[in-house]
Amino acid sequence: IFYGPMHSVMPFLMLGIGIDDMFVIVQCWNTLTPDERKGGLETRIGYLMKHAGAAITVTSATDVIAFGIGASTILPALQSFCIYACLGIVATFFFQASFFLACFCLDQTRIE
């Protein structure tokens, strides 16, 4: 697996996927029902991830599957790009579900 000139686009691809996941999390927070807004922050974050977590998981899984299929090509540059993209999407998913969510909780604590 090599790192070619086309791989320099990868950070922007991961940034776009990460920002999309952030938008999904924030939008699900804003659309919680009044019943779901009752309770503590932990309860509300649980409802948030009940909705947003499923959406983020499905989109990340389909992206990984698409790039995983692309990694089976015989073209070395495309194969390498798809492998790096699969690893980047998995890392982005875990960062969104852990680091961004933790920062989001801290910000909600600050707001309240």
Short mmCIF file of C-alpha atoms in Angstrom, two decimals:
data_model
loop_
_atom_site.label_atom_id
_atom_site.label_comp_id
_atom_site.label_asym_id
_atom_site.label_seq_id
_atom_site.Cartn_x
_atom_site.Cartn_y
_atom_site.Cartn_z
CA ILE A 1 0.00 0.00 0.00
CA PHE A 2 1.53 3.27 -1.05
CA TYR A 3 0.68 6.92 -0.54
CA GLY A 4 0.18 8.68 -3.86
CA PRO A 5 -0.67 12.23 -4.86
CA MET A 6 -4.41 11.50 -4.97
CA HIS A 7 -4.33 10.60 -1.29
CA SER A 8 -3.91 14.29 -0.42
CA VAL A 9 -7.67 14.67 -0.97
CA MET A 10 -8.36 12.23 1.88
CA PRO A 11 -8.41 14.78 4.75
CA PHE A 12 -11.09 16.78 2.97
CA LEU A 13 -13.16 13.65 2.38
CA MET A 14 -12.91 12.70 6.06
CA LEU A 15 -13.73 16.28 7.08
CA GLY A 16 -16.89 16.22 4.96
CA ILE A 17 -18.02 12.90 6.41
CA GLY A 18 -17.28 14.10 9.95
CA ILE A 19 -19.15 17.36 9.50
CA ASP A 20 -22.14 15.47 8.10
CA ASP A 21 -22.17 13.31 11.24
CA MET A 22 -21.96 16.44 13.40
CA PHE A 23 -24.94 17.95 11.60
CA VAL A 24 -26.93 14.76 12.18
CA ILE A 25 -26.13 14.79 15.92
CA VAL A 26 -27.02 18.45 16.36
CA GLN A 27 -30.19 18.16 14.27
CA CYS A 28 -31.36 15.16 16.29
CA TRP A 29 -30.70 17.17 19.47
CA ASN A 30 -32.83 20.02 18.16
CA THR A 31 -35.70 17.73 17.16
CA LEU A 32 -36.07 15.83 20.45
CA THR A 33 -39.72 15.67 21.48
CA PRO A 34 -40.87 17.49 24.63
CA ASP A 35 -41.18 14.15 26.43
CA GLU A 36 -37.62 13.26 25.48
CA ARG A 37 -36.36 16.63 26.72
CA LYS A 38 -37.49 15.81 30.24
CA GLY A 39 -34.90 14.31 32.54
CA GLY A 40 -31.22 14.80 33.00
CA LEU A 41 -28.55 15.37 30.42
CA GLU A 42 -27.62 11.68 30.38
CA THR A 43 -31.19 10.74 29.50
CA ARG A 44 -31.39 13.30 26.73
CA ILE A 45 -28.04 12.20 25.29
CA GLY A 46 -29.36 8.63 25.34
CA TYR A 47 -32.40 9.66 23.31
CA LEU A 48 -30.13 11.68 21.02
CA MET A 49 -27.90 8.71 20.28
CA LYS A 50 -30.93 6.47 19.90
CA HIS A 51 -31.84 8.50 16.82
CA ALA A 52 -28.55 9.94 15.62
CA GLY A 53 -26.48 6.86 16.41
CA ALA A 54 -28.50 4.72 14.04
CA ALA A 55 -28.20 7.26 11.22
CA ILE A 56 -24.46 7.72 11.69
CA THR A 57 -23.88 3.98 11.91
CA VAL A 58 -25.80 3.27 8.72
CA THR A 59 -24.05 5.99 6.70
CA SER A 60 -20.61 5.05 7.99
CA ALA A 61 -21.24 1.35 7.34
CA THR A 62 -22.39 1.97 3.78
CA ASP A 63 -19.36 4.19 3.12
CA VAL A 64 -17.01 1.53 4.49
CA ILE A 65 -18.72 -1.14 2.37
CA ALA A 66 -18.50 1.01 -0.76
CA PHE A 67 -14.82 1.77 -0.27
CA GLY A 68 -14.21 -1.85 0.78
CA ILE A 69 -15.59 -3.01 -2.54
CA GLY A 70 -13.40 -0.42 -4.24
CA ALA A 71 -10.39 -1.86 -2.43
CA SER A 72 -10.81 -5.10 -4.35
CA THR A 73 -9.77 -3.48 -7.63
CA ILE A 74 -6.56 -4.37 -9.40
CA LEU A 75 -5.55 -0.72 -9.86
CA PRO A 76 -2.94 -0.10 -7.15
CA ALA A 77 -3.61 3.62 -6.67
CA LEU A 78 -7.38 3.15 -6.36
CA GLN A 79 -6.95 0.13 -4.12
CA SER A 80 -4.68 2.09 -1.79
CA PHE A 81 -7.04 5.08 -1.74
CA CYS A 82 -10.02 2.88 -0.85
CA ILE A 83 -8.14 1.11 1.94
CA TYR A 84 -7.08 4.42 3.47
CA ALA A 85 -10.64 5.74 3.08
CA CYS A 86 -12.10 2.70 4.89
CA LEU A 87 -9.74 3.18 7.81
CA GLY A 88 -10.43 6.92 7.88
CA ILE A 89 -14.19 6.47 7.92
CA VAL A 90 -14.00 3.97 10.77
CA ALA A 91 -11.80 6.37 12.75
CA THR A 92 -14.16 9.27 12.00
CA PHE A 93 -17.14 7.21 13.19
CA PHE A 94 -15.48 6.43 16.52
CA PHE A 95 -14.36 10.03 16.99
CA GLN A 96 -17.91 11.29 16.36
CA ALA A 97 -19.45 8.75 18.74
CA SER A 98 -16.94 9.49 21.49
CA PHE A 99 -14.95 12.71 21.28
CA PHE A 100 -17.49 14.98 19.57
CA LEU A 101 -20.31 13.66 21.73
CA ALA A 102 -18.25 14.32 24.88
CA CYS A 103 -17.54 17.89 23.74
CA PHE A 104 -21.23 18.29 22.89
CA CYS A 105 -22.17 17.17 26.42
CA LEU A 106 -19.74 19.64 27.95
CA ASP A 107 -21.19 22.43 25.82
CA GLN A 108 -24.74 21.51 26.85
CA THR A 109 -23.66 21.54 30.49
CA ARG A 110 -22.20 25.00 29.93
CA ILE A 111 -25.39 26.25 28.27
CA GLU A 112 -27.65 24.93 31.04
#
